[in-house]
mmCIF file of C-alpha atoms in Angstrom:
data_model
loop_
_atom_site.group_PDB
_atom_site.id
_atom_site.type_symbol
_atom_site.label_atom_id
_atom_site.label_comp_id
_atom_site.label_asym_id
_atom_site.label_seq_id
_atom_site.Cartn_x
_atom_site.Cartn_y
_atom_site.Cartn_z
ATOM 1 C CA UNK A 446 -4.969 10.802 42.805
ATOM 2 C CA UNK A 447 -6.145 9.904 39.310
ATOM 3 C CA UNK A 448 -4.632 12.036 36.304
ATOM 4 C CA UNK A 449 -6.359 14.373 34.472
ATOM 5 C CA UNK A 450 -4.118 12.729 31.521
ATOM 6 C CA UNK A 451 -4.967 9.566 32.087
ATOM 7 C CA UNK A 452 -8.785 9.846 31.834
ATOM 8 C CA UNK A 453 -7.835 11.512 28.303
ATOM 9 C CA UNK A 454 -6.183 8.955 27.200
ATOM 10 C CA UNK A 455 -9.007 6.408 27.902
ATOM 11 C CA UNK A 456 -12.145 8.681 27.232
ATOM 12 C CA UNK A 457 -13.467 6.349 25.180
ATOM 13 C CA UNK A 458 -13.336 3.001 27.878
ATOM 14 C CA UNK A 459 -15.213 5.643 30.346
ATOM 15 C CA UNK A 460 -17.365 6.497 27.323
ATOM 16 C CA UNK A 461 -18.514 3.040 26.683
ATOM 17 C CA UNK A 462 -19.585 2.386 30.835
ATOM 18 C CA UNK A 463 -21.446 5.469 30.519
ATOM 19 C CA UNK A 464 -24.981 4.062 29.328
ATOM 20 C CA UNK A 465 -25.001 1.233 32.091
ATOM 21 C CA UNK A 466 -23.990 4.111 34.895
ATOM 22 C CA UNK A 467 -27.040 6.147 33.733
ATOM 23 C CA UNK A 468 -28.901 2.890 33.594
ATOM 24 C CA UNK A 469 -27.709 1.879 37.409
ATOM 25 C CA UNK A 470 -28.159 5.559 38.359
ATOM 26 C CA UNK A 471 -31.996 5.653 37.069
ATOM 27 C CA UNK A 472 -33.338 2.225 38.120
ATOM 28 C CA UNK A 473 -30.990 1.522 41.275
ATOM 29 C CA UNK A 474 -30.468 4.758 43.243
ATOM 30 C CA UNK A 475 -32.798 7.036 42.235
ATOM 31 C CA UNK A 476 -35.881 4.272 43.439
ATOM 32 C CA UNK A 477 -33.824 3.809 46.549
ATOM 33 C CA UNK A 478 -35.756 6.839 47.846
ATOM 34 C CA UNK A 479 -38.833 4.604 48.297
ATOM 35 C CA UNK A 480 -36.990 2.486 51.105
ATOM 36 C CA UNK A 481 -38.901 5.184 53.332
ATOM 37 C CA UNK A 482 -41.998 2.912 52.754
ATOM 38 C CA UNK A 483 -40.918 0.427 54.874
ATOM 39 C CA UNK A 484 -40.929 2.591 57.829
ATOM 40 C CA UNK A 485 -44.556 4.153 56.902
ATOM 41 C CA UNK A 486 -48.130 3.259 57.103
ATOM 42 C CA UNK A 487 -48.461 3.853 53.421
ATOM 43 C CA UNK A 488 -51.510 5.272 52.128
ATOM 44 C CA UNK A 489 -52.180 6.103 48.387
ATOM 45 C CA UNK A 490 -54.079 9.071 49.070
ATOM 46 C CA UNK A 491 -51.116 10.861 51.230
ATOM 47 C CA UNK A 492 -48.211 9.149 48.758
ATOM 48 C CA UNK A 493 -44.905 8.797 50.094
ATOM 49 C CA UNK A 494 -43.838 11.329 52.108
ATOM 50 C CA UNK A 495 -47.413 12.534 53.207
ATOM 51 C CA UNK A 496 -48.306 8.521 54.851
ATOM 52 C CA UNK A 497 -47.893 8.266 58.970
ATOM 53 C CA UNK A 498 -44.158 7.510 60.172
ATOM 54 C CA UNK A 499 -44.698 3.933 62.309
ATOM 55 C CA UNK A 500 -40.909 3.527 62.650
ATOM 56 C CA UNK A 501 -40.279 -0.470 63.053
ATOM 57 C CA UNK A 502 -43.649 -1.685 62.941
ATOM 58 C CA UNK A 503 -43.919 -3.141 59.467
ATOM 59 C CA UNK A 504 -40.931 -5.119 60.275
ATOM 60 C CA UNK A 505 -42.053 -6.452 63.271
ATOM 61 C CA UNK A 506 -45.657 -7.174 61.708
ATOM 62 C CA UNK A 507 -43.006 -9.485 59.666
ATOM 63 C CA UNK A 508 -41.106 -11.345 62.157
ATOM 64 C CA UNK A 509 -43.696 -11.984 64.718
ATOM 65 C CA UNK A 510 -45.933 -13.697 62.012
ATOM 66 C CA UNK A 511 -45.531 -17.539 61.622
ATOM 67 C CA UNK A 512 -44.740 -17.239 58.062
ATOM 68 C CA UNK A 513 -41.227 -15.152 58.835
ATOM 69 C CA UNK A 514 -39.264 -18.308 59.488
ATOM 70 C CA UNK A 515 -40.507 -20.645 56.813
ATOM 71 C CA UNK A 516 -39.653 -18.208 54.124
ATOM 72 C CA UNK A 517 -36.724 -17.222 55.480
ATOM 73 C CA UNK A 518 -35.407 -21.210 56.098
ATOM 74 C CA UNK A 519 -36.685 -21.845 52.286
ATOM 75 C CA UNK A 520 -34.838 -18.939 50.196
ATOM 76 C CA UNK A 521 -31.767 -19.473 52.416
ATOM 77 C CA UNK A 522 -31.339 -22.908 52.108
ATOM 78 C CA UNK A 523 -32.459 -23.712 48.482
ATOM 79 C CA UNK A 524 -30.406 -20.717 47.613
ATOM 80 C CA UNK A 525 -27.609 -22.316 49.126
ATOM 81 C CA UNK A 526 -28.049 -25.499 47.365
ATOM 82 C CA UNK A 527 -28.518 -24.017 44.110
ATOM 83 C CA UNK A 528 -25.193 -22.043 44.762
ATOM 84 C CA UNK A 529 -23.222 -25.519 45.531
ATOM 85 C CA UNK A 530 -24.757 -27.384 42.674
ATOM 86 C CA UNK A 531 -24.673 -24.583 39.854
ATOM 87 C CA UNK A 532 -20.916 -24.288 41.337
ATOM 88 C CA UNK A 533 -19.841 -28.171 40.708
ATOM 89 C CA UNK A 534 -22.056 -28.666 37.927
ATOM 90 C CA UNK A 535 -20.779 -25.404 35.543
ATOM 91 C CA UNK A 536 -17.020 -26.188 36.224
ATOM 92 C CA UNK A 537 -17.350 -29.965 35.502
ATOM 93 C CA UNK A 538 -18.875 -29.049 31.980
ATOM 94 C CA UNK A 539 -16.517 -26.302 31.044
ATOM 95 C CA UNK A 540 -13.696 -28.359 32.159
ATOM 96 C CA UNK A 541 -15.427 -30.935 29.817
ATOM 97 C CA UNK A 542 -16.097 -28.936 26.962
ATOM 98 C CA UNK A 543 -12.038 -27.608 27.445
ATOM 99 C CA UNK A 544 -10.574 -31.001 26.784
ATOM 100 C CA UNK A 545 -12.330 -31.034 23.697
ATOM 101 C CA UNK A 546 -10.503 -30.798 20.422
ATOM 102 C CA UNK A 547 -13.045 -30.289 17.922
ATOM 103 C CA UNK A 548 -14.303 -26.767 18.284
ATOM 104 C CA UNK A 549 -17.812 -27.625 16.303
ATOM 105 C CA UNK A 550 -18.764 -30.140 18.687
ATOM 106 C CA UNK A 551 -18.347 -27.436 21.534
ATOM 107 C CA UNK A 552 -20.009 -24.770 19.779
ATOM 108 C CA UNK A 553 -22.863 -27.470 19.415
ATOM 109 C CA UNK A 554 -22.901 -28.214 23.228
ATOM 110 C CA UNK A 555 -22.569 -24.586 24.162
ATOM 111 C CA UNK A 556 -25.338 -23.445 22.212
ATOM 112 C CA UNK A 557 -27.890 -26.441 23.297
ATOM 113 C CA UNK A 558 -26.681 -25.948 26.695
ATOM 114 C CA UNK A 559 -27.485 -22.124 26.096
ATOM 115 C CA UNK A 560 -31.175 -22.419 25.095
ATOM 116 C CA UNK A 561 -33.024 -23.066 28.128
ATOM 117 C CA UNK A 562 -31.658 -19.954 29.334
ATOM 118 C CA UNK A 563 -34.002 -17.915 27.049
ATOM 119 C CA UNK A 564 -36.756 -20.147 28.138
ATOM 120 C CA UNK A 565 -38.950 -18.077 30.330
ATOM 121 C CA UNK A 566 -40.018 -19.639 33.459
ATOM 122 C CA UNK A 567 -43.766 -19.720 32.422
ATOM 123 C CA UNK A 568 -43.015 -21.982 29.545
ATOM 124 C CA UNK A 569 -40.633 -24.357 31.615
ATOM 125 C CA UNK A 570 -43.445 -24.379 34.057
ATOM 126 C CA UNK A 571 -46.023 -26.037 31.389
ATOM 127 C CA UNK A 572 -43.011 -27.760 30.675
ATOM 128 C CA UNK A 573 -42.516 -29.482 34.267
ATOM 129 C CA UNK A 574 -46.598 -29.866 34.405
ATOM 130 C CA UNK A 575 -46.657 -32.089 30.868
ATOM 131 C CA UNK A 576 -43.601 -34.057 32.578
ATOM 132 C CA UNK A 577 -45.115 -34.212 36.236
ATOM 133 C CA UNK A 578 -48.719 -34.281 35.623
ATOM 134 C CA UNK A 579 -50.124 -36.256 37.859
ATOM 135 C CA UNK A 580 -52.517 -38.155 35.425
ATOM 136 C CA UNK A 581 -51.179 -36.948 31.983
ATOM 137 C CA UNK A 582 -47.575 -36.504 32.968
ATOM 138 C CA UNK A 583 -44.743 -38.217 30.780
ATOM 139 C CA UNK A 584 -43.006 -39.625 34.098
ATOM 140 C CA UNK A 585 -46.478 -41.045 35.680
ATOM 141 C CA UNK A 586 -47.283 -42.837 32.140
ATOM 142 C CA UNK A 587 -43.843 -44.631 32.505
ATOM 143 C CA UNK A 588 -44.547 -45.428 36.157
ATOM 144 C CA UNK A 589 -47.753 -46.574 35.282
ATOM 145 C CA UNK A 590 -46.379 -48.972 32.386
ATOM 146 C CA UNK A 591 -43.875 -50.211 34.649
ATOM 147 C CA UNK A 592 -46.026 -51.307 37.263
ATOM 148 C CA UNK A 593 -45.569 -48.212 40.142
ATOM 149 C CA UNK A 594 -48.130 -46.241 41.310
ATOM 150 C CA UNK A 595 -48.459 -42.944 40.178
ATOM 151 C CA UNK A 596 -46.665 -39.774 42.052
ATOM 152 C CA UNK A 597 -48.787 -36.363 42.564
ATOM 153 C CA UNK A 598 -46.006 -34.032 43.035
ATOM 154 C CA UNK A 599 -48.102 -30.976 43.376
ATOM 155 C CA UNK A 600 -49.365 -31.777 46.657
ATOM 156 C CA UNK A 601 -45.974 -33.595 47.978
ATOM 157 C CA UNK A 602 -43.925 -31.380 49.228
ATOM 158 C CA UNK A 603 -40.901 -33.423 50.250
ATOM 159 C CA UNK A 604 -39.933 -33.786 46.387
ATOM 160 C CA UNK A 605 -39.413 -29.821 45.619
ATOM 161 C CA UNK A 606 -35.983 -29.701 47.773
ATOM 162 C CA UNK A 607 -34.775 -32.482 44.498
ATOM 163 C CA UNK A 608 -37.024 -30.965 41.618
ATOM 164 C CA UNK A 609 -36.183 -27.109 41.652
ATOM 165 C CA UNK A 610 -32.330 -27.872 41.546
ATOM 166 C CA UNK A 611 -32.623 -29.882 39.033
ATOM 167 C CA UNK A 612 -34.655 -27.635 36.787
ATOM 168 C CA UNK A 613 -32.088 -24.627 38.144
ATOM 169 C CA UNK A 614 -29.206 -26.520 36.711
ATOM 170 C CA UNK A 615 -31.479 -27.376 33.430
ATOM 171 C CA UNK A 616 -31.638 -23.772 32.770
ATOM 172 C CA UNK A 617 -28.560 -21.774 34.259
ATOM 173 C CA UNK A 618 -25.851 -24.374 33.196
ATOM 174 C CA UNK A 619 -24.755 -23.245 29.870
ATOM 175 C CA UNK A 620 -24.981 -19.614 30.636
ATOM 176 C CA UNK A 621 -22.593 -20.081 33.627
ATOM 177 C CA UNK A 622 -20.258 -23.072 31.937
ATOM 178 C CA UNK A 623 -19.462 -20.632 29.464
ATOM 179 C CA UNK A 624 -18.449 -18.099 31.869
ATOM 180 C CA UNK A 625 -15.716 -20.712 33.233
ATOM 181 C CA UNK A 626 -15.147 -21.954 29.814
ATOM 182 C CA UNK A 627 -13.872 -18.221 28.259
ATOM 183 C CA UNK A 628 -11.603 -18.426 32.003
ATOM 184 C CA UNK A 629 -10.008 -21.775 30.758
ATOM 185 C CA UNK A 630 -9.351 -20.017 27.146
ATOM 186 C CA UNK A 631 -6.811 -18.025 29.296
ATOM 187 C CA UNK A 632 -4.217 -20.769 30.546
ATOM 188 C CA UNK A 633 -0.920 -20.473 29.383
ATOM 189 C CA UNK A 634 -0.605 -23.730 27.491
ATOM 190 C CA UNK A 635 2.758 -23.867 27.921
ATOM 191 C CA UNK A 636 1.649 -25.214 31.768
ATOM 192 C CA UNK A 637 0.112 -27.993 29.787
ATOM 193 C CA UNK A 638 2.755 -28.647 27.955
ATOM 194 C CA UNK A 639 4.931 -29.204 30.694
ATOM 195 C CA UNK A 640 2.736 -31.652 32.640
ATOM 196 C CA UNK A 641 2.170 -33.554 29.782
ATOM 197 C CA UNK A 642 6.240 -33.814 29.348
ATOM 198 C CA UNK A 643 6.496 -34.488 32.916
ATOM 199 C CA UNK A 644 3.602 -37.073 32.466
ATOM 200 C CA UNK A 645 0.510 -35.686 33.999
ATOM 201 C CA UNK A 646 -2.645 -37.791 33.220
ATOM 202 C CA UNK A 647 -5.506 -35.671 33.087
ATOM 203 C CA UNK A 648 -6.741 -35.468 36.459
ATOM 204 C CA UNK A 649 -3.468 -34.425 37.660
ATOM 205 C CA UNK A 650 -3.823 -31.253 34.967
ATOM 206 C CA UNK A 651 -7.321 -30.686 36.263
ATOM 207 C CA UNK A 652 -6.657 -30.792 39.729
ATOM 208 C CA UNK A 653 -3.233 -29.285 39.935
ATOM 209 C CA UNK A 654 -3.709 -26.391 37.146
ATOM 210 C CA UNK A 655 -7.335 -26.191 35.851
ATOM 211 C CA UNK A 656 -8.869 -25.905 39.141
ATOM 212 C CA UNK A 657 -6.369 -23.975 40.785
ATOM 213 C CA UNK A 658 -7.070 -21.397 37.459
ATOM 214 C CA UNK A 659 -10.698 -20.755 38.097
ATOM 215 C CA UNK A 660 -10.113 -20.651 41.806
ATOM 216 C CA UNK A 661 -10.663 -16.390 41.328
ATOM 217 C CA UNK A 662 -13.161 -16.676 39.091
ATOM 218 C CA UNK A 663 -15.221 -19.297 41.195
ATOM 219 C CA UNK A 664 -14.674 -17.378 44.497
ATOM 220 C CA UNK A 665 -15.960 -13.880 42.826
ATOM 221 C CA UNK A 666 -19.141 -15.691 41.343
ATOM 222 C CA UNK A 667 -19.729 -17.452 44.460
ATOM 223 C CA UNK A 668 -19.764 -13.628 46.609
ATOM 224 C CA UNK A 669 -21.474 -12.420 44.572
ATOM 225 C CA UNK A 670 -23.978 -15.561 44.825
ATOM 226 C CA UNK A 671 -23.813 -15.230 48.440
ATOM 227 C CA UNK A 672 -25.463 -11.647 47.809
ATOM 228 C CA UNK A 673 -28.568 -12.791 46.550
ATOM 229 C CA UNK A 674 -29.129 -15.664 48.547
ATOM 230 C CA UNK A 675 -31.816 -13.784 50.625
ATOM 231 C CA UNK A 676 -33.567 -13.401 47.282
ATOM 232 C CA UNK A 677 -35.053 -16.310 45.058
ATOM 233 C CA UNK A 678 -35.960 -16.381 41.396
ATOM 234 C CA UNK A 679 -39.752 -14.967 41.642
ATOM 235 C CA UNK A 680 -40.355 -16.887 38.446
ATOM 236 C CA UNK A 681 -39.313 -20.061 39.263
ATOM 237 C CA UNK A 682 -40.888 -21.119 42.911
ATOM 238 C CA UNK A 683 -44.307 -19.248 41.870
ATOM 239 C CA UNK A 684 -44.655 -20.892 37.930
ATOM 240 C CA UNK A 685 -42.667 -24.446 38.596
ATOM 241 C CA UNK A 686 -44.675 -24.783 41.393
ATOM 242 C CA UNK A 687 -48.068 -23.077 39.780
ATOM 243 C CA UNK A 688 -48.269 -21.698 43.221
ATOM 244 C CA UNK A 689 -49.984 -24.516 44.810
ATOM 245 C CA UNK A 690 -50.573 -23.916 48.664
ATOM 246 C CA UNK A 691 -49.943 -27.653 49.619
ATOM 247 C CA UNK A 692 -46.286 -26.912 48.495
ATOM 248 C CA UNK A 693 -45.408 -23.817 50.693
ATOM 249 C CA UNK A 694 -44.027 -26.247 53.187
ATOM 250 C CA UNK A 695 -40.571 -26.171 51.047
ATOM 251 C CA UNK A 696 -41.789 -24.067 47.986
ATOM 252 C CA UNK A 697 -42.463 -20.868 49.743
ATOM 253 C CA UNK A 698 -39.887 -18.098 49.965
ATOM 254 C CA UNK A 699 -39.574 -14.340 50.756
ATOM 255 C CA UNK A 700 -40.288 -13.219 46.982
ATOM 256 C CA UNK A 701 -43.238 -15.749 46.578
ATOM 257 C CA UNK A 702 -44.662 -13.975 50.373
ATOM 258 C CA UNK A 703 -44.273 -10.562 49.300
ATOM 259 C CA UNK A 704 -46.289 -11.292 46.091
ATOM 260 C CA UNK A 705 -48.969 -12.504 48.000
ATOM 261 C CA UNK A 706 -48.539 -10.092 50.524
ATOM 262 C CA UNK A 707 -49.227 -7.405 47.872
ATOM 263 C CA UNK A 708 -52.325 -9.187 46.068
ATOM 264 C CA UNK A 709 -54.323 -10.544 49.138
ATOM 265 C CA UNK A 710 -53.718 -7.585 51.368
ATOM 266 C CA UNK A 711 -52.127 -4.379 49.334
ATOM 267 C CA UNK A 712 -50.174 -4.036 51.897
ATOM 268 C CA UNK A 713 -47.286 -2.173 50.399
ATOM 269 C CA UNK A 714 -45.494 -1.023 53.867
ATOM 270 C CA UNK A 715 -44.777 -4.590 54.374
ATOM 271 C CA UNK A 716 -43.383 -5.482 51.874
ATOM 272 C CA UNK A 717 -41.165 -2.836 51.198
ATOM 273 C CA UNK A 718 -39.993 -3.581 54.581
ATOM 274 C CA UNK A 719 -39.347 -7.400 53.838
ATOM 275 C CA UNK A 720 -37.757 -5.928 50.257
ATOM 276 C CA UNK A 721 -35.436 -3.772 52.532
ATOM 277 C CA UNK A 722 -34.646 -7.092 55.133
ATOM 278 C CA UNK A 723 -33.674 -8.844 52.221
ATOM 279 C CA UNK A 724 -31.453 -6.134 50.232
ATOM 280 C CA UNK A 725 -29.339 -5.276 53.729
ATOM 281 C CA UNK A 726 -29.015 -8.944 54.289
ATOM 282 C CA UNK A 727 -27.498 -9.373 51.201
ATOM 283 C CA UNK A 728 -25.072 -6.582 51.838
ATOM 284 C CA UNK A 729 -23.626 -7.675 55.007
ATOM 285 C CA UNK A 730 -23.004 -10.965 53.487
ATOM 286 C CA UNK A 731 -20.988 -9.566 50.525
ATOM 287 C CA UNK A 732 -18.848 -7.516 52.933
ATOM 288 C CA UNK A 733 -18.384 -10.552 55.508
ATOM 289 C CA UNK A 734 -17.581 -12.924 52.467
ATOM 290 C CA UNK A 735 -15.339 -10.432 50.953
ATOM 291 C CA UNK A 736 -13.584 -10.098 53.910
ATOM 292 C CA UNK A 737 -13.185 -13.905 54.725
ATOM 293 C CA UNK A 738 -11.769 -14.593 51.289
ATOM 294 C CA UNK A 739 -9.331 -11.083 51.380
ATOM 295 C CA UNK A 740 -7.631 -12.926 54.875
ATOM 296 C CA UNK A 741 -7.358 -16.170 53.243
ATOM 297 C CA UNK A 742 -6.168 -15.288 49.540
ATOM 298 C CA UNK A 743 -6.069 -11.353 48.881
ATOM 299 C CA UNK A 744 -5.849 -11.740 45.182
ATOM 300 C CA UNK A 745 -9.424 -13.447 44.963
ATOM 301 C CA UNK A 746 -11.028 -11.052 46.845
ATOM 302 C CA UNK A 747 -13.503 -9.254 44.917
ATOM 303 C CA UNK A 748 -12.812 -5.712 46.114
#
């Protein structure tokens, strides 16, 4: 049972998680009420509660349309790349910017790494237009010099699957280096010590205490990955993309569907029900990934 005492004597730590539980509370449970959309055929004249109860319908309105896989296949699978990459890619650089000495030099590659994190999408889409254009575009002009024909990635969608985890890494890999990096900061460095006594080179440190360090921390941030991987970055498949048709083949995912869902057609019950397929998903694979990391190592589990 928790102590009265106890939650005395750290008032203030409950205190200071107080603004981000009212913030939770207002935008995360209280909206939950509109999940009831999914099941109705909303109208805006009857509102909520007053629209006709149609049960399943909106969800099978979903599923039986041609569109339901395609999305699906997309957000799942680039998801899942841009889990395995972002993974790999922000460990290698904080392991790199760990063995560095000179503290300057990392807080120089930290905060250039940083930046494109604060980029909004829109801007790193006209960024990925002036580089892919297919006339005017900085990587066409060098094909062109060098002798190649000319690449119109906005109507080829083969390339996307290569592109968007690329740009994904561009933006997200300082943010989530540092993360790793500030785990490193907590090794004992008497471990190191002893491996370099005993005559460790360096991949025997990384391998054999690095990596084994961030194990936790890697397994939590890959859960709660796993979450979201019914969901995709709105932002970046509608703007990198600029939401050209001849690119839903690979480009188009659930988030991208429900926007257009909402713009061509209004229709609201539909895509709160897709909104609702995606959010349970994502629960169930918390729990089942939680549960398959609590059997192998208990300690890494995330709850």
């Amino acid at each position: 049972m928790f102590k009265k005492n106890k939650f005395k004597s750290q008032v203030e730590f409950f205190s200071m998680t107080l603004p981000v539980i009212i913030h939770i509370f207002i935008f995360c449970y209280i909206p939950m009420v509109g999940i009831i959309i999914a099941f109705k055929d909303f109208r805006y004249d009857k509102g909520i509660f007053g629209s006709e109860w149609i049960g399943f319908e909106n969800f099978k309105f979903f599923f039986s349309s041609q569109d339901a896989w395609r999305v699906t296949r997309n957000t799942v699978l680039m998801n899942i790349i841009f889990i395995i990459t972002n993974l790999i890619v922000c460990v290698v650089v904080a392991i790199l910017m760990y063995q560095l000495t000179n503290r300057v030099f990392v807080k120089f590659y930290q905060t250039t790494m940083i930046l494109p994190h604060f980029l909004s999408f829109v801007v790193v889409g006209f960024m990925t237009y002036a580089l892919l254009n297919p006339v005017h575009g900085v990587l066409n002009q060098m094909l062109v010099s060098m002798g190649f024909e000319p690449v119109n990635v906005y109507t080829s969608p083969k390339y996307w699957p290569f592109i968007l985890p690329l740009i994904n890494i561009w933006k997200t890999v300082g943010m989530g280096s540092v993360i790793y990096y500030a785990a490193l900061m907590g090794i004992n460095k008497e471990y190191l010590e002893a491996a370099a006594i005993d005559g460790a080179n360096k991949w025997q440190v990384t391998t054999k205490i690095i990596i084994p360090f961030l194990v936790p921390v890697m397994t939590i941030l890959t859960i709660l990955a796993i979450g979201n991987i019914f969901r995709a970055d709105f932002g970046m498949f509608y703007q990198i993309t600029r939401n050209s048709s001849l690119l839903y083949e690979t480009t188009d995912v659930i988030d991208t569907y429900i926007f257009r869902a909402l713009r061509k057609f209004g229709d609201i019950g539909m895509s709160s029900a897709v909104g609702l397929y995606q959010s349970f998903v994502g629960f169930i694979l918390v729990i089942v990934a939680n549960t398959i990391v609590k059997k192998i190592d208990k300690d890494s589990a995330m709850f």
